[in-house]
MMTF fields as JSON, N, C-alpha, C and O atoms, coordinates in Angstrom:
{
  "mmtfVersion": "1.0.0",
  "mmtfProducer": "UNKNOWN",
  "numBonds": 427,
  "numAtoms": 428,
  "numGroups": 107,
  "numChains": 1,
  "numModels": 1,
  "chainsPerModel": [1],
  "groupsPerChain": [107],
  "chainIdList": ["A"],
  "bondAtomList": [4, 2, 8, 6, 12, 10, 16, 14, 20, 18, 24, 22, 28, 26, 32, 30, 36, 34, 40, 38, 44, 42, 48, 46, 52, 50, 56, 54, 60, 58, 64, 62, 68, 66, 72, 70, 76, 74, 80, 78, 84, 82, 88, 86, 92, 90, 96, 94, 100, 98, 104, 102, 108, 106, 112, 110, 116, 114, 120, 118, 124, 122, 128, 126, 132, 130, 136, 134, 140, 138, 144, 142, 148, 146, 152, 150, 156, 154, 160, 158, 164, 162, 168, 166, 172, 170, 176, 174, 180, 178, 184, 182, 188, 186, 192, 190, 196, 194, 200, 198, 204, 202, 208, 206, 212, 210, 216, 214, 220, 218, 224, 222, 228, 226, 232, 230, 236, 234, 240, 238, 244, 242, 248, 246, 252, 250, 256, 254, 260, 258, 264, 262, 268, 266, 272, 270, 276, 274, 280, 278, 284, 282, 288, 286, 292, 290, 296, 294, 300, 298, 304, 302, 308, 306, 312, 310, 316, 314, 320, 318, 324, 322, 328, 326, 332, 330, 336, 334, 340, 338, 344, 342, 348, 346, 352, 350, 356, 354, 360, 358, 364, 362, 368, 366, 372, 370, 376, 374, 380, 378, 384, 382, 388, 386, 392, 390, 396, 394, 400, 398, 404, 402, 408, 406, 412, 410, 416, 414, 420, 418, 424, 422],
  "bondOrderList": [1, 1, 1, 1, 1, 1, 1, 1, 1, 1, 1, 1, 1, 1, 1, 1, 1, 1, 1, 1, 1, 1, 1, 1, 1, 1, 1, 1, 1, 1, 1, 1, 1, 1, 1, 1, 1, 1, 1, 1, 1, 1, 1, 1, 1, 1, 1, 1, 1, 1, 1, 1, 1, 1, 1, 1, 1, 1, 1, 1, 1, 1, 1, 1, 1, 1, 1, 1, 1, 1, 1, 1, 1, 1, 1, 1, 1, 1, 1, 1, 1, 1, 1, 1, 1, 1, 1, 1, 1, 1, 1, 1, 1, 1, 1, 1, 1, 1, 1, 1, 1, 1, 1, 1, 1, 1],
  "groupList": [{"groupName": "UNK", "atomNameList": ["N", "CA", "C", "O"], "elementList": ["N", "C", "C", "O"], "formalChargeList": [0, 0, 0, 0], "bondAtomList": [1, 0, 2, 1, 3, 2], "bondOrderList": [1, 1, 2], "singleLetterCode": "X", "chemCompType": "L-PEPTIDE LINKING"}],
  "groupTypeList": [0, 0, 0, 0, 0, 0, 0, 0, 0, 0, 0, 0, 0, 0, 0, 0, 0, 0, 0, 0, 0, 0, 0, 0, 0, 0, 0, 0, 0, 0, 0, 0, 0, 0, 0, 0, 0, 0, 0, 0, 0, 0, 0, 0, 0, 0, 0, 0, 0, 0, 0, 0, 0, 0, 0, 0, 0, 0, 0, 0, 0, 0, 0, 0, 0, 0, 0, 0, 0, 0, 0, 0, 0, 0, 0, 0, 0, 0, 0, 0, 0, 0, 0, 0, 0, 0, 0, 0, 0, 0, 0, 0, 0, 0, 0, 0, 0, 0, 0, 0, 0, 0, 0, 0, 0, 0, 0],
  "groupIdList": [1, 2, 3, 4, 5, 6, 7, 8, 9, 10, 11, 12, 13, 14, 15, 16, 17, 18, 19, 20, 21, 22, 23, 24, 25, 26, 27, 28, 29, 30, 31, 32, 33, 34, 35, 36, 37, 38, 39, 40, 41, 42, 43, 44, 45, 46, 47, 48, 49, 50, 51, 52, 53, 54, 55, 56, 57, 58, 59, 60, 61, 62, 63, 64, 65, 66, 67, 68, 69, 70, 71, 72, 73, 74, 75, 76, 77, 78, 79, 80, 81, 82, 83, 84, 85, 86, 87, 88, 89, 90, 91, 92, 93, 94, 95, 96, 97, 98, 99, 100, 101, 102, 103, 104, 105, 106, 107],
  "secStructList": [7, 7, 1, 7, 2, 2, 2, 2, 2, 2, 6, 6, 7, 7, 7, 7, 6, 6, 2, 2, 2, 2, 2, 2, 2, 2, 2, 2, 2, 2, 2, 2, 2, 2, 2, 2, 2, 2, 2, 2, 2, 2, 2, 2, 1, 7, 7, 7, 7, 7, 1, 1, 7, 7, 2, 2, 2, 2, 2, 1, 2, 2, 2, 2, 2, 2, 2, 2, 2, 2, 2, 2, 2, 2, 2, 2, 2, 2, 2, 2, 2, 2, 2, 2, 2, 2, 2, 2, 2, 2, 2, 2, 2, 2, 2, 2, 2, 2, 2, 2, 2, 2, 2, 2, 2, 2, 7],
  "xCoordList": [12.02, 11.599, 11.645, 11.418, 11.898, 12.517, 10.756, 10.329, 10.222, 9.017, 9.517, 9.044, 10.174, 11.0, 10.888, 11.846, 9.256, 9.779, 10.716, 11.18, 11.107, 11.874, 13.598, 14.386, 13.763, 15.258, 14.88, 15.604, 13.92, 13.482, 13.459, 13.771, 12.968, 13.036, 15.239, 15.974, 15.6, 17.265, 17.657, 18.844, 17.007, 17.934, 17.696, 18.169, 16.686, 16.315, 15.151, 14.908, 14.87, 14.143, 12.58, 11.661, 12.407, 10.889, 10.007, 10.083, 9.275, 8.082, 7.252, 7.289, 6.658, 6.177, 4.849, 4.583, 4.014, 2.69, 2.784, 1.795, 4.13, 4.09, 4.211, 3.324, 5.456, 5.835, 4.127, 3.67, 3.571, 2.233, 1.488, 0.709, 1.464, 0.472, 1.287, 0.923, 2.236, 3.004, 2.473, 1.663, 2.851, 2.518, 1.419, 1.455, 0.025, -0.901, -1.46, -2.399, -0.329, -0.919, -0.346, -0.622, 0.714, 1.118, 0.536, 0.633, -0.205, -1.429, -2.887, -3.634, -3.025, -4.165, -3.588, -4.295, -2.359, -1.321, -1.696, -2.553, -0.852, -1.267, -2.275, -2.305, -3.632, -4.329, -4.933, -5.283, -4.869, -5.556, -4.599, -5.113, -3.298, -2.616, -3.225, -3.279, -3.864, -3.995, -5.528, -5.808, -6.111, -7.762, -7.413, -8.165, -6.309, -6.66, -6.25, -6.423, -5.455, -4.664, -5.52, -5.576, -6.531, -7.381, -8.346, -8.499, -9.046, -9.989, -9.396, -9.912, -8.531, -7.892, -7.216, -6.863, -7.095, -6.42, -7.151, -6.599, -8.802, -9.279, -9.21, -9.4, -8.983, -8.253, -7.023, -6.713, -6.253, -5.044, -4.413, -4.007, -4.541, -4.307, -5.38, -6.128, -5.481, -6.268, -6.735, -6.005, -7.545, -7.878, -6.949, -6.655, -6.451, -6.116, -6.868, -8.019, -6.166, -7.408, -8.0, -7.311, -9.054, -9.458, -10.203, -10.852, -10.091, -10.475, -9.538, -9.929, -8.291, -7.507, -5.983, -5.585, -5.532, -4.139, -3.243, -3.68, -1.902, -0.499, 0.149, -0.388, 1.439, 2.606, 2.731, 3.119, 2.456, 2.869, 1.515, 1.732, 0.243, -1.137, -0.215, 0.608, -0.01, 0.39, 1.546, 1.576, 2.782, 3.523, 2.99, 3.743, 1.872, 1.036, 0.422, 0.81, -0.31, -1.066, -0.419, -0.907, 0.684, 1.22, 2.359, 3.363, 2.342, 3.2, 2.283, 2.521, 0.612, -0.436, -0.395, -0.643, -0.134, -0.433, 0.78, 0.657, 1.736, 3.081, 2.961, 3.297, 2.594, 1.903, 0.917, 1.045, 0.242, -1.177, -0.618, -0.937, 0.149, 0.751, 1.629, 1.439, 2.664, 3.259, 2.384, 2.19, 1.687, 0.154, -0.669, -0.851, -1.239, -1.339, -0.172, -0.545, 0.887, 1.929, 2.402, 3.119, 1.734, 2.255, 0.83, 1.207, -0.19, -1.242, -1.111, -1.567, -0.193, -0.285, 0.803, 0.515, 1.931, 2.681, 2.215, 2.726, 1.446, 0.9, -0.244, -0.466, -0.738, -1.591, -0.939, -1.211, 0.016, 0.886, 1.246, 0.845, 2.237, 2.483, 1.316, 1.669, 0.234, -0.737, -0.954, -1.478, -0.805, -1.323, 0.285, 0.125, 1.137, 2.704, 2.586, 2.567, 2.541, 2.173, 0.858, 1.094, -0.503, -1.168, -0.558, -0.544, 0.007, 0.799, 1.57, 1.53, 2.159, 3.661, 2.841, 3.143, 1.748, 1.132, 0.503, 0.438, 0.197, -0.56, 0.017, -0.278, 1.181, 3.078, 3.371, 3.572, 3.304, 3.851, 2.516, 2.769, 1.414, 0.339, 0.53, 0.533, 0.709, 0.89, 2.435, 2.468, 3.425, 4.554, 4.243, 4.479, 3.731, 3.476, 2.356, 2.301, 1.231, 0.734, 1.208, 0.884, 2.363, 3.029, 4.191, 4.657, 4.659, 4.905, 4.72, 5.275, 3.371, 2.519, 2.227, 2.541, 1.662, 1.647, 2.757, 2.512, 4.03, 5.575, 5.999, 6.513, 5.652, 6.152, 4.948, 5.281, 3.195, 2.625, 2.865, 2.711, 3.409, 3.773, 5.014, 5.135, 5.786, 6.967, 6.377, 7.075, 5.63, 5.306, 4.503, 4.231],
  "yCoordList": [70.478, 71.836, 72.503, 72.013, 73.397, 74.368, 75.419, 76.412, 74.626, 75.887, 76.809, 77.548, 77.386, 79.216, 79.825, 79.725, 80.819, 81.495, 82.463, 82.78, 82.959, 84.136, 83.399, 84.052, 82.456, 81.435, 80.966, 81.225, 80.421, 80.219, 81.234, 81.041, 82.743, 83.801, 84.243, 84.535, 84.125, 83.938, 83.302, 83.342, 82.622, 81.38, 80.777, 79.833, 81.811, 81.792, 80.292, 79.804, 80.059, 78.736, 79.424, 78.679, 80.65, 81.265, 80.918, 81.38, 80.142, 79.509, 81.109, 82.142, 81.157, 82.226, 81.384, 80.191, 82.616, 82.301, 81.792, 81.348, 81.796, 81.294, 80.423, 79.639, 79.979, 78.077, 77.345, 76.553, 77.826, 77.197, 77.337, 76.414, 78.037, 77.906, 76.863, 76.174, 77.255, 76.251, 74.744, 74.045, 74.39, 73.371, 72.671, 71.68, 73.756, 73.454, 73.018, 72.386, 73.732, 73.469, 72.268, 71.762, 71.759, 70.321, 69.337, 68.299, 69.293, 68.776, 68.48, 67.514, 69.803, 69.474, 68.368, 67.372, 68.457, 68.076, 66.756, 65.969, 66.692, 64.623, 64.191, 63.182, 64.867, 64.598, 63.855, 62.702, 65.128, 64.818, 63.463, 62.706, 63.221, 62.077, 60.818, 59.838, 60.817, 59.655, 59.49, 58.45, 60.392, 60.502, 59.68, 58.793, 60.095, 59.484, 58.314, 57.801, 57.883, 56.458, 55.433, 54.381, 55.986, 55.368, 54.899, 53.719, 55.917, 55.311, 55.083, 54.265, 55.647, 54.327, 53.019, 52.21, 52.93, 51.462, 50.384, 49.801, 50.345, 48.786, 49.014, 48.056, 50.074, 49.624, 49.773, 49.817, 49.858, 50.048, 48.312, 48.069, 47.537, 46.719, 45.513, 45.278, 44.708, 43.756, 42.436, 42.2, 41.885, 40.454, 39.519, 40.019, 38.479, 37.625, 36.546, 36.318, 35.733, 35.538, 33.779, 32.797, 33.886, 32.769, 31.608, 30.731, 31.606, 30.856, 29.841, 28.677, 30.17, 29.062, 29.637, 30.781, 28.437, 28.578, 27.733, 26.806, 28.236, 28.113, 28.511, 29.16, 28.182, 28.704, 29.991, 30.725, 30.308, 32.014, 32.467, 33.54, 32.054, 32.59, 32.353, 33.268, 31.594, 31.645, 32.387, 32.556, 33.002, 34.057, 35.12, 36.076, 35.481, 36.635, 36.898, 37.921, 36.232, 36.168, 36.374, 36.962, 35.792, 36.404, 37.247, 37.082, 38.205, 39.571, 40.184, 41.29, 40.116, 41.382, 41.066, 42.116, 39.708, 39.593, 41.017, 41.87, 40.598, 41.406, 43.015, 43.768, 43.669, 44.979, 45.141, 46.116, 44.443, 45.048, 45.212, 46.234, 44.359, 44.623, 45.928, 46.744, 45.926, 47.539, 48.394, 49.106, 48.311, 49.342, 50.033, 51.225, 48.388, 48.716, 49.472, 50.058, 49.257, 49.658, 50.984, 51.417, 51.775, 52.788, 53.448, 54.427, 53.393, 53.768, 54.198, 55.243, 52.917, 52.961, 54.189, 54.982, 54.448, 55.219, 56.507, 57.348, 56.887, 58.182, 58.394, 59.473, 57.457, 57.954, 58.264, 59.148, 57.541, 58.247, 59.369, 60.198, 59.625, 60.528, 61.99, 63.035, 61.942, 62.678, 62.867, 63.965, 62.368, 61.886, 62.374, 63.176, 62.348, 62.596, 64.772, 65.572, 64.773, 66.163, 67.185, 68.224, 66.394, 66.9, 67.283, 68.45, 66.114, 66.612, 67.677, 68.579, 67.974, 68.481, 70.319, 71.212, 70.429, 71.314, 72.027, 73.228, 71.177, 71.545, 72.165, 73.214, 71.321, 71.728, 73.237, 74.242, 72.949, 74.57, 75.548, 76.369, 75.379, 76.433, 77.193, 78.386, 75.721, 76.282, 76.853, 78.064, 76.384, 77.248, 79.393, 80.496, 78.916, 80.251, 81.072, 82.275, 80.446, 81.111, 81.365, 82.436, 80.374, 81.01, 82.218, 82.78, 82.608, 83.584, 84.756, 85.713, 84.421, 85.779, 86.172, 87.323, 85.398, 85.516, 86.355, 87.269, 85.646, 86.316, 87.633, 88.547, 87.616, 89.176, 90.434, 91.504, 89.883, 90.32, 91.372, 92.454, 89.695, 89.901, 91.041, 91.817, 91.213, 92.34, 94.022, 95.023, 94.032, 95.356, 96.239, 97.393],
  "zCoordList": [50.772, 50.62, 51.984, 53.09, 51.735, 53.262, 53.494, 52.905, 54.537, 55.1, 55.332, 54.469, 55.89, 56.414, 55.146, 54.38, 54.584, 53.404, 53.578, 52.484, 54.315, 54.773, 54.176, 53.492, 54.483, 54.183, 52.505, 51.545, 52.461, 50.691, 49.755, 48.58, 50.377, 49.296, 49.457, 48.514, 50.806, 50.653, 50.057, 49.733, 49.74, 48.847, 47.419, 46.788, 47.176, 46.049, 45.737, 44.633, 46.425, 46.573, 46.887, 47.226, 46.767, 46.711, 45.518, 44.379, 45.934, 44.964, 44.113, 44.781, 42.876, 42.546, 42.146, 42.293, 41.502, 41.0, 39.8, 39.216, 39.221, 37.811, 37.909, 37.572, 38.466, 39.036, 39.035, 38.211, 40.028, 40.281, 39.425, 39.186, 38.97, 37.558, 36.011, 35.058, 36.496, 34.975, 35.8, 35.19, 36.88, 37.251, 36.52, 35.791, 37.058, 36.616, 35.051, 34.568, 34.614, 33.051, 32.488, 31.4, 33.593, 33.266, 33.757, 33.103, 34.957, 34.864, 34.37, 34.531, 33.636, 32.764, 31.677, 31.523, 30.906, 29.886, 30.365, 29.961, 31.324, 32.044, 31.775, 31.069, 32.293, 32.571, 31.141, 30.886, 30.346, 28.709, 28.154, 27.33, 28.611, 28.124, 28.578, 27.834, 30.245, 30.926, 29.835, 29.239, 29.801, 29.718, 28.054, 27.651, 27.315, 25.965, 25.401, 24.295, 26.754, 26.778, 26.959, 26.322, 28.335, 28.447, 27.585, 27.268, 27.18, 25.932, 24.561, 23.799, 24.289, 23.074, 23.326, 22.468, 24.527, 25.207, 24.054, 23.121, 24.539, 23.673, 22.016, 21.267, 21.606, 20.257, 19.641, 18.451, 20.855, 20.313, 19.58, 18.444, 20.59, 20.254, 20.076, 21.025, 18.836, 18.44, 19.486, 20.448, 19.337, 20.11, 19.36, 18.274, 19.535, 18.696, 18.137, 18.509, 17.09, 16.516, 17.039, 17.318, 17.019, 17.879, 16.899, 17.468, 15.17, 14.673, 14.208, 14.122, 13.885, 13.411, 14.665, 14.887, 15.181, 16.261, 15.184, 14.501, 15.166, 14.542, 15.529, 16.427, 15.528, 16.238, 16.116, 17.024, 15.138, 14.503, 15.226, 15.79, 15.408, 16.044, 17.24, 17.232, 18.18, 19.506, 19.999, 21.218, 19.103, 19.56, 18.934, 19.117, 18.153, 17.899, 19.387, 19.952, 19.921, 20.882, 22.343, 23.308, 22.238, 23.513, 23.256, 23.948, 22.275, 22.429, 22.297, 22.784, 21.633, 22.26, 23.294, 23.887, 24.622, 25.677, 26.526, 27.406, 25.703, 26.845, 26.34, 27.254, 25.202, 24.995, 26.319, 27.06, 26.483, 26.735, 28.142, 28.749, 28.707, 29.998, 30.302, 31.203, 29.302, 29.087, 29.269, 30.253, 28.033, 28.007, 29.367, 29.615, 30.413, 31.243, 32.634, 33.65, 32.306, 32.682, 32.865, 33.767, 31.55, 30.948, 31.538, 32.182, 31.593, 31.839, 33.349, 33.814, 34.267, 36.083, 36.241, 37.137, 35.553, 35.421, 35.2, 35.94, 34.45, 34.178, 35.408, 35.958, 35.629, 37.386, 38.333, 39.146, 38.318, 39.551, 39.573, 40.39, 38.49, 38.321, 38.207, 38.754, 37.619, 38.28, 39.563, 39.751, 40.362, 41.951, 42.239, 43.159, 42.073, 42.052, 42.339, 43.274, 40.803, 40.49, 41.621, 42.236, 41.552, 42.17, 43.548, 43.941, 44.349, 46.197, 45.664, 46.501, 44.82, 44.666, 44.659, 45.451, 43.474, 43.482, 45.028, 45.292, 45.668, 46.703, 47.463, 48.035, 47.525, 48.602, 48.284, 48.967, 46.935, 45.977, 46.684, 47.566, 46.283, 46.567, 48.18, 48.487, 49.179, 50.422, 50.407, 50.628, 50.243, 50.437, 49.918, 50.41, 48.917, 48.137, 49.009, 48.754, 50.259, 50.831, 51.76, 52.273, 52.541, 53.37, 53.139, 54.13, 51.698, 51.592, 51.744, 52.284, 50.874, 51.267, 52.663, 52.965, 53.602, 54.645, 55.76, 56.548, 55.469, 55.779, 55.226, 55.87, 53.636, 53.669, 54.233, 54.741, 53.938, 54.579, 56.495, 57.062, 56.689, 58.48, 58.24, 59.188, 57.306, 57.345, 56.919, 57.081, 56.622, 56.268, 57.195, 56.865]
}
């Protein structure tokens, strides 16, 4: 990202208030995804069953094992990406105040 808003609004690379606000509403979006992943995590998938073991109980048991790893997987993925989004927002907010600032300084 190019700091010079003066070269960013040339180049069409001028951040607006909408950009930053759409941002934002894709972060709330994440957010409600991470928040509902989370608490449906322990029932998404079952315990296995621990009264009678078969072969068929023991590859039951370890493909909830390799889910739950995805699961957790899928869960580390969506934090980042929050934490991803949030810098990116911040970047956007300040570029957009240094705009203002620049065309400010022109008038």
């Amino acid at each position: 990202m190019d700091d010079d808003p003066l070269l960013a609004a040339l180049t069409g690379r001028a951040v607006t208030a909408d950009q930053v606000e759409g941002a934002r509403r894709h972060l709330l979006m994440l957010r409600s995804l991470l928040d509902e992943v989370r608490s449906a995590w322990p029932g998404l998938l079952p315990e296995p069953a621990r009264t009678w073991r078969s072969g068929a109980a023991d590859a039951y048991a370890a493909r909830l094992d390799e889910l739950r790893v995805l699961l957790a997987g899928a869960a580390g993925a969506l934090a980042e990406a929050e934490a991803a989004l949030e810098v990116r927002i911040r970047r956007l907010e300040q570029q957009l105040d240094a705009q203002a600032e620049a065309a400010a300084g022109f008038r």
